Coordinates of C-alpha atoms in Angstrom, one line a residue:
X24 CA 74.1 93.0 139.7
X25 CA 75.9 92.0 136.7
X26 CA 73.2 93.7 134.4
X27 CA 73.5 96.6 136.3
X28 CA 77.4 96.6 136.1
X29 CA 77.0 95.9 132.0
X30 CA 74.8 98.9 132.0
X31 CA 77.1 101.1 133.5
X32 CA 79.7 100.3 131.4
X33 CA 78.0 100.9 128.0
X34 CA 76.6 104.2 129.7
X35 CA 80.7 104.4 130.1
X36 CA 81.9 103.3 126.6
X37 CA 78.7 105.6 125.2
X38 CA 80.0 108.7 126.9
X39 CA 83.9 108.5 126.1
X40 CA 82.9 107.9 122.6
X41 CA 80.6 110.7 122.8
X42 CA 83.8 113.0 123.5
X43 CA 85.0 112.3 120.2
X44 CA 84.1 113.3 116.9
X45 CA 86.0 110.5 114.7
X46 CA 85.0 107.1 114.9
X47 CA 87.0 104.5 112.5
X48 CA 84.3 101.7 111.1
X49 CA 86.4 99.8 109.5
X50 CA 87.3 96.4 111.0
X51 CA 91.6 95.0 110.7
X52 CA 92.2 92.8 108.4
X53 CA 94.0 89.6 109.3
X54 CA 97.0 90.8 110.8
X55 CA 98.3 92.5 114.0
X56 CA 99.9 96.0 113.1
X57 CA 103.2 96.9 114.4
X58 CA 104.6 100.1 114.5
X59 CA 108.2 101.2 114.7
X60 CA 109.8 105.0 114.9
X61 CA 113.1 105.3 113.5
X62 CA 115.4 108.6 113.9
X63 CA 118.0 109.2 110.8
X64 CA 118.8 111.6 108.6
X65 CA 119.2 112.4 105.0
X66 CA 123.3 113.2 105.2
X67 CA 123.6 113.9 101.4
X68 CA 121.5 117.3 102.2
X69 CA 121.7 120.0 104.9
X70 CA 119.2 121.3 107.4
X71 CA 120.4 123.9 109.9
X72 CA 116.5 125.3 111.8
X73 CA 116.4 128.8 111.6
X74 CA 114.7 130.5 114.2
X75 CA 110.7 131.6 113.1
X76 CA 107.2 130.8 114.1
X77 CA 107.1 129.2 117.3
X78 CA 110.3 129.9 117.4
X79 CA 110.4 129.8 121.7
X80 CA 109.7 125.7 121.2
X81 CA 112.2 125.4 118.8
X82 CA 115.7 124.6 119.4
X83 CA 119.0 125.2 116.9
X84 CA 121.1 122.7 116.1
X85 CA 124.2 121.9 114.4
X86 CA 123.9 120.7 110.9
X87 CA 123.4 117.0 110.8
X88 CA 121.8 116.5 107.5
X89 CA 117.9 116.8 106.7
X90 CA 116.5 115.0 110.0
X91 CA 113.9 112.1 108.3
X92 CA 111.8 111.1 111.4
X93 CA 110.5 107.9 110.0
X94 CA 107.1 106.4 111.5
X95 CA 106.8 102.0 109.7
X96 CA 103.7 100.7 110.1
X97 CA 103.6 97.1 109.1
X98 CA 102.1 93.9 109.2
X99 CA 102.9 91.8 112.5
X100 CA 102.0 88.7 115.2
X101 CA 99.1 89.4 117.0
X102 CA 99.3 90.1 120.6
X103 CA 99.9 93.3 123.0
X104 CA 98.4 96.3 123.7
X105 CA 97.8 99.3 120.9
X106 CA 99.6 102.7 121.8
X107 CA 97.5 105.5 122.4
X108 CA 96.9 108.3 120.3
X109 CA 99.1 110.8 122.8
X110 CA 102.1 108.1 121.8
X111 CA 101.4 109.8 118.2
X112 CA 101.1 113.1 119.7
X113 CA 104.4 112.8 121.0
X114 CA 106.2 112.3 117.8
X115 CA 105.6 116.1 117.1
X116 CA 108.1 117.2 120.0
X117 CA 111.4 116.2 117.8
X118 CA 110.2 116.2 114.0
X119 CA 113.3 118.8 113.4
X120 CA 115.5 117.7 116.0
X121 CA 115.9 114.2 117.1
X122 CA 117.9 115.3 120.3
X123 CA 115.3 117.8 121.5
X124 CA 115.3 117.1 125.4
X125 CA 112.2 115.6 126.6
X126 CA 111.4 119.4 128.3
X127 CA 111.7 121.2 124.7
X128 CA 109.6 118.4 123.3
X129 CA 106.7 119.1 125.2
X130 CA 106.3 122.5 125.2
X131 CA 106.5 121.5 121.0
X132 CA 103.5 119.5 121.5
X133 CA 101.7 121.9 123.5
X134 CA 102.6 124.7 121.1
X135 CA 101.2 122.4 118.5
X136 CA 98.1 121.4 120.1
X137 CA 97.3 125.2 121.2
X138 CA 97.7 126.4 117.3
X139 CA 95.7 123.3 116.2
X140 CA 92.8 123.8 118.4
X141 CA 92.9 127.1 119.3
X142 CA 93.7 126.9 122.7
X143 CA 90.2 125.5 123.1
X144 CA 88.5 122.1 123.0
X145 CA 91.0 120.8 126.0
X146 CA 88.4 117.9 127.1
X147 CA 88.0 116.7 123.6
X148 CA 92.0 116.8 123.4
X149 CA 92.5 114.9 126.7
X150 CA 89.9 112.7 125.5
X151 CA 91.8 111.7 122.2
X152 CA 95.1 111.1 123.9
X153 CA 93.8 108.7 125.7
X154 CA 92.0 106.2 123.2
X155 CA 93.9 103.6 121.9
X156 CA 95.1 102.7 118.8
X157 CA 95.7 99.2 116.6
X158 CA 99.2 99.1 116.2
X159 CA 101.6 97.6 118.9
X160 CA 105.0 99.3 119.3
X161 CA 107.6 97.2 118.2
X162 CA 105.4 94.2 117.9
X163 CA 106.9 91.5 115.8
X164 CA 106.9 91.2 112.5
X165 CA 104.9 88.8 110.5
X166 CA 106.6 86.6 107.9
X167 CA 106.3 87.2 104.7
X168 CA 106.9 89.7 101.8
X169 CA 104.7 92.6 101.7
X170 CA 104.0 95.7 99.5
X171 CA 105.0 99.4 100.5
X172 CA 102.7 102.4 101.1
X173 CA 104.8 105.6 101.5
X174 CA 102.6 108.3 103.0
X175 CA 103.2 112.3 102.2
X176 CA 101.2 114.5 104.8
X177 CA 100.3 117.5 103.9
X178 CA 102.0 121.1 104.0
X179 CA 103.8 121.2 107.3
X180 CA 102.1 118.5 108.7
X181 CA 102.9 115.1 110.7
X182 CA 103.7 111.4 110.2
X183 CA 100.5 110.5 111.9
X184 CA 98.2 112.9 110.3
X185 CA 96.2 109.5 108.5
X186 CA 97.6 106.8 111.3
X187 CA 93.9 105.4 111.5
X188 CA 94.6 104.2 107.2
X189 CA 98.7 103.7 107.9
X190 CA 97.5 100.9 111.0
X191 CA 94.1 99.8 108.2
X192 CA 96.8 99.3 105.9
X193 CA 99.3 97.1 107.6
X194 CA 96.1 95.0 109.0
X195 CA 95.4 94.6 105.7
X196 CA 99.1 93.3 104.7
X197 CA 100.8 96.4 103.8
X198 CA 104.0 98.2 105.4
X199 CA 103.4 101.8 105.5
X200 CA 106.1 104.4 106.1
X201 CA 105.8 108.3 106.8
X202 CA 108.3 111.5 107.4
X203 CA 106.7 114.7 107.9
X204 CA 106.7 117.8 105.8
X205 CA 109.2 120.2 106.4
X206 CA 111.5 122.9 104.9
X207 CA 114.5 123.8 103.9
X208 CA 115.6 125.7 106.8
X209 CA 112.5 125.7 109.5
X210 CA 109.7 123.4 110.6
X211 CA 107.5 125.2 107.6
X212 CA 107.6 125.1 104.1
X213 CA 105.9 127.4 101.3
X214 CA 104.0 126.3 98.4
X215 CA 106.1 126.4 95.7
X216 CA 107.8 124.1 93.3
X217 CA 111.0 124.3 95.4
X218 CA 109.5 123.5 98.4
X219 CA 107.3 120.2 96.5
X220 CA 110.8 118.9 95.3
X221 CA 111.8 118.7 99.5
X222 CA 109.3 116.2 99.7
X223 CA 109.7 114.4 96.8
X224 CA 113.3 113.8 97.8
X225 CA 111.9 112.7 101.0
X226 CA 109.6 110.3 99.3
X227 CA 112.6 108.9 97.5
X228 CA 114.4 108.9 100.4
X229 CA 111.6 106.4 102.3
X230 CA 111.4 104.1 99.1
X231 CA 115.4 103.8 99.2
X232 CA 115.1 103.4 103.2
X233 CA 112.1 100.3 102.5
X234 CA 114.6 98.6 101.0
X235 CA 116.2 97.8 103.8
X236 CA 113.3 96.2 105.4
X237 CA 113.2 92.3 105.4
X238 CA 109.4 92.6 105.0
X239 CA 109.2 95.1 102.2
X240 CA 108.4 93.8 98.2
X241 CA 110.3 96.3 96.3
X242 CA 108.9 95.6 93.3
X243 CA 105.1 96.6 94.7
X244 CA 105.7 100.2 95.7
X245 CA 102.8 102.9 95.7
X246 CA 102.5 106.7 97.4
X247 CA 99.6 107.9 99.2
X248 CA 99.6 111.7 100.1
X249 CA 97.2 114.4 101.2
X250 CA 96.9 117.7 100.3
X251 CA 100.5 118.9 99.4
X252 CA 101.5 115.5 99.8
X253 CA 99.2 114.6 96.8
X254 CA 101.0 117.1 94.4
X255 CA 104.8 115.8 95.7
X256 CA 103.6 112.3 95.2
X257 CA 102.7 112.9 92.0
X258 CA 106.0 114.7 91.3
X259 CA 107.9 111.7 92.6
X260 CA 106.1 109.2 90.2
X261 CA 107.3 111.1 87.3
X262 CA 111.0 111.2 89.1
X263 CA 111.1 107.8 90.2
X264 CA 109.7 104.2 88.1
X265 CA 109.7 102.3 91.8
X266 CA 106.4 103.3 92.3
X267 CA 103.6 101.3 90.6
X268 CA 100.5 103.3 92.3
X269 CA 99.4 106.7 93.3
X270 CA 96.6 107.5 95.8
X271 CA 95.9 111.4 96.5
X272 CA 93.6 112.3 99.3
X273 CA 92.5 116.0 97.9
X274 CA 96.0 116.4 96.2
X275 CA 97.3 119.1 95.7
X276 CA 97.7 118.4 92.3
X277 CA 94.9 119.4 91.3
X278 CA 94.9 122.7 92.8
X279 CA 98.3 123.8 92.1
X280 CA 98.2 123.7 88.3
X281 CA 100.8 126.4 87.8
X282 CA 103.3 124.7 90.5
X283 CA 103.1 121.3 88.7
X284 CA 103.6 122.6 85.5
X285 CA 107.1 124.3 86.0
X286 CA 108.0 120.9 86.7
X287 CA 109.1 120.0 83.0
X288 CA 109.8 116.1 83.8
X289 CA 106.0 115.6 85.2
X290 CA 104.2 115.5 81.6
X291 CA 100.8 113.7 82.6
X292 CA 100.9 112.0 78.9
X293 CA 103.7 110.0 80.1
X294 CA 103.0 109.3 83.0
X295 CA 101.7 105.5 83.5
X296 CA 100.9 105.4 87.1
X297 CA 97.7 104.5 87.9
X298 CA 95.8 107.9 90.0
X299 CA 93.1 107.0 92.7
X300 CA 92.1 110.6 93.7
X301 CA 89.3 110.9 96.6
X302 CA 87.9 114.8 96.3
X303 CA 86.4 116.8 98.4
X304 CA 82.6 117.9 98.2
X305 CA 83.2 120.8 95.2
X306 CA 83.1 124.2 95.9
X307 CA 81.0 127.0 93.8
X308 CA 82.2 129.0 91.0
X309 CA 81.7 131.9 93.7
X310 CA 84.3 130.0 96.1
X311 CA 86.7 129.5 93.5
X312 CA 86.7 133.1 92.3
X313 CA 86.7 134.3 96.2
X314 CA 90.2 132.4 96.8
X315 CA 91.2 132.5 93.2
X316 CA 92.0 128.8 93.1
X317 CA 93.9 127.6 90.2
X318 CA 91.5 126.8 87.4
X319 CA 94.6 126.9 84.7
X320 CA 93.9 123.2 83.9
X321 CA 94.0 119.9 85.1
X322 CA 96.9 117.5 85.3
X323 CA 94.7 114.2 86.1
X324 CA 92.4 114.9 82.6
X325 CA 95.7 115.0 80.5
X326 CA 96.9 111.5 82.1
X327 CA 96.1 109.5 79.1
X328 CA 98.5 106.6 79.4
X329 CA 97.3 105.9 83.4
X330 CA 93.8 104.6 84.7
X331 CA 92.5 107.4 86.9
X332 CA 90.1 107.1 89.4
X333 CA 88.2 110.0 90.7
X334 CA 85.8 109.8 94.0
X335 CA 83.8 112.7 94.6
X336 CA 83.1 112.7 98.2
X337 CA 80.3 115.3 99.5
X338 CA 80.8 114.5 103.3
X339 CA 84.5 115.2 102.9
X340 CA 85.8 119.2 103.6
X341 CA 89.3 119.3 102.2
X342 CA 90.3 119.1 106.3
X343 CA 88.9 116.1 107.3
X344 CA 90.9 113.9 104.6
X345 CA 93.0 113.6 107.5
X346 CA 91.6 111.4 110.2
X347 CA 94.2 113.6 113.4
X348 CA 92.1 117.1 112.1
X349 CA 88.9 115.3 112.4
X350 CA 89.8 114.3 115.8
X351 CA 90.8 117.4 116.8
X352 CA 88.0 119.4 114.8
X353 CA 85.5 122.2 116.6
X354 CA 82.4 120.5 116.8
X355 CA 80.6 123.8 115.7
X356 CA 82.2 123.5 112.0
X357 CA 79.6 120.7 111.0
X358 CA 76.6 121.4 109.5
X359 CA 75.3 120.2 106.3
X360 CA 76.8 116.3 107.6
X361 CA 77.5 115.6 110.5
X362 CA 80.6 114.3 112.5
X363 CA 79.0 110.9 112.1
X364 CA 78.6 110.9 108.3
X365 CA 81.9 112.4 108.0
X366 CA 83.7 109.4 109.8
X367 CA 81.9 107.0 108.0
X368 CA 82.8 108.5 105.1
X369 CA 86.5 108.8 105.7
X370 CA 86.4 105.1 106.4
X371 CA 84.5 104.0 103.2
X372 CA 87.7 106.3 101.4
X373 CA 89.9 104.1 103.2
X374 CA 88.2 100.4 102.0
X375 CA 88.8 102.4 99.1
X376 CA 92.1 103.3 99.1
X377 CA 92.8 99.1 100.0
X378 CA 91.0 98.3 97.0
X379 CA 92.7 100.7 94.7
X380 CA 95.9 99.0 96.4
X381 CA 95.0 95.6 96.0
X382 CA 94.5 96.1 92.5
X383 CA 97.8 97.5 91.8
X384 CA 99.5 96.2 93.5
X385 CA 98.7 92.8 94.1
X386 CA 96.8 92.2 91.0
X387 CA 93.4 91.3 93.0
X388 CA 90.5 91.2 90.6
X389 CA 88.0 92.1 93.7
X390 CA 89.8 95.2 94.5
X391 CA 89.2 96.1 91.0
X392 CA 85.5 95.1 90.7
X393 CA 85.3 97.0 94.0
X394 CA 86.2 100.3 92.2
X395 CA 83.9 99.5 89.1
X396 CA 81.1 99.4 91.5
X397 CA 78.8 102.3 92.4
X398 CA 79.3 104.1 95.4
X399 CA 76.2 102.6 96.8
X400 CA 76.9 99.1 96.0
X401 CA 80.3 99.8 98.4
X402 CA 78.1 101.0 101.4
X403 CA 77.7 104.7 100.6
X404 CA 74.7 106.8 101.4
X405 CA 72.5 107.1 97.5
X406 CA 73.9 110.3 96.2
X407 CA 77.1 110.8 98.7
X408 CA 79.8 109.8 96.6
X409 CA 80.2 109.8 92.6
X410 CA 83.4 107.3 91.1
X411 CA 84.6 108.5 88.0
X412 CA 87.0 105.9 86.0
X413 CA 89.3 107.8 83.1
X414 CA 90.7 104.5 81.8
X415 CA 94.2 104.9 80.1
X416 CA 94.6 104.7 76.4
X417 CA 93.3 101.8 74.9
X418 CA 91.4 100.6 77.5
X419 CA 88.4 102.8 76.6

């Protein structure tokens, strides 16, 4: 009977995994993970939501400042149950409005859900709400000082876009911290150098907030970002000499040459911040001319005075650098790799990205070997991934 019982219970486990197309390989690290959502605001700016797209889920406010909806991730006692995904979910429902009634949020979370999928895909949505995640809300914290991760999502995106490498992170003895993107005036920002500055005063804003965090080492700060949030971060370093490491998952930066360089303070010769940049599989030549992507030069190349890192990923679309779009994806887009290969490959980007940290941040001579190794040597498939190391100025 008990065989039986075990059987149908894998056959169980099998088929809810089986609903999903992101699995996370990567084991915690020694510590429990705690999460915490704070709501504040950013008083020494304005933000008064304008009515636009989606406007129906939206609701106006009186000006309060530039709302901050602050998601901490951070190292903590073992013990308690992890939320579940939907808990994440549910942090879209008030990312412009903190006193959005629990009706409005909803229908922001639906709205959201329904543009990201398409309205299809409901089962595979239902699915991930359910699974649960590491971190415990509000667990305790662990003793001890710790180095801070602040994550920038990318363009108009959420704190929990990468929560699978925020909750590897703190495992791992890291506090992470995320806002979401936003604009000026509206949920939605545009890609310009106007709109990159919002976030890199919101990054700013997060490192001056860590401060106040009994757990956080102030003097071991780094930015991870995706996508837009890899070109803001970048920004920010050049702003800002708090932080000691850069990761950019598909940055922006380097697609957006002619928006980084009317920023005349981010010179990539004096910049010293070390880069670890995990890329996408390259498009063709014919791609590039067919969206007229930004081939006016490259920021990372001219970064003399910083070691650079550069991990071509072929598995990796620009999308699925965040692990909430792979959850979410249409299971129709893969071809060449599949949703397996893809996950494992987001996960060997975050041992990665831990490495790159550990380095860093906390001078670790194995995260460093890790990097000098090939691909292969790290777990890769032969001929997946290719590292390329641009070591600052005498170094070479």
């Amino acid at each position: 009977m008990r065989v039986i019982l075990s059987m149908m219970f894998c056959l169980a486990c099998t088929a809810a995994r089986a609903e999903s197309l992101f699995t996370f390989s990567n084991m915690p690290g020694l510590h429990g993970v705690g999460v915490r959502v704070v709501k504040q605001y950013d008083r020494t700016r304005t933000f008064t939501l304008q009515q636009g797209m989606l406007a129906s889920v939206f609701s106006k406010q009186e000006n309060r400042g530039r709302p901050i909806q602050t998601v901490i991730w951070y190292p903590a006692e073992k013990g308690g149950q992890g939320v579940r995904y939907d808990d994440y979910l549910q942090l879209v429902g008030w990312e412009t409005d903190p006193e959005r009634s629990p009706k409005e949020r909803a229908r922001t979370v639906d709205a959201w859900l329904q543009m990201v999928t398409e309205g299809k895909r409901r089962k595979q949505v239902e699915s991930e709400r359910r699974r649960r995640m590491w971190a415990v809300r509000d667990a305790v914290p662990k003793a001890g000082k710790y180095p801070v991760v602040i994550y920038a999502p990318s363009i108009n995106n959420t704190t929990f876009e990468n929560a699978d490498i925020a909750e590897f992170l703190a495992s791992h003895g890291y506090i992470v911290i995320a806002a979401p993107t936003i604009g000026e005036t509206s949920r939605w920002i545009k890609k310009d150098l106007k709109h990159a500055e919002l976030q890199v005063d919101d990054i700013r804003f997060l490192i001056d907030y860590a401060r106040t965090l009994p757990q956080a080492d102030m003097t071991r700060v780094a930015v991870a970002g995706f996508s837009w949030g890899g070109l803001s971060n970048v920004l920010a370093a050049a702003k800002d000499e708090r932080i000691k490491a850069l990761v950019c998952m598909d940055g922006a930066v380097r697609y957006f040459n002619s928006i980084v360089t009317q920023a005349k303070y981010a010179v990539p010769e004096k910049l010293r911040t070390p880069l670890l940049f995990l890329a996408q599989t390259p498009a063709s030549m014919e791609e590039n001319i067919r969206y007229k992507e930004d081939m006016s030069g490259s920021f990372m190349s001219r970064m003399s005075n910083a070691d650079v890192y550069l991990l071509t990923m072929y598995p990796m679309e620009h999308v699925h650098f965040g692990s909430a779009y792979i959850r979410l994806d249409d299971p129709a887009e893969y071809k060449e790799y599949t949703p397996e290969e893809v996950s494992f490959a987001y996960s060997l980007g975050a041992r990665y990205i831990l490495n790159f940290l550990n380095g860093y941040l906390k001078n670790d001579g194995a995260g460093l070997a890790y990097l000098a190794n090939r691909p292969v040597a790290n777990g890769a498939a032969p001929h997946s991934m290719k590292m390329e190391y641009m070591p600052r100025q005498g170094k070479r």
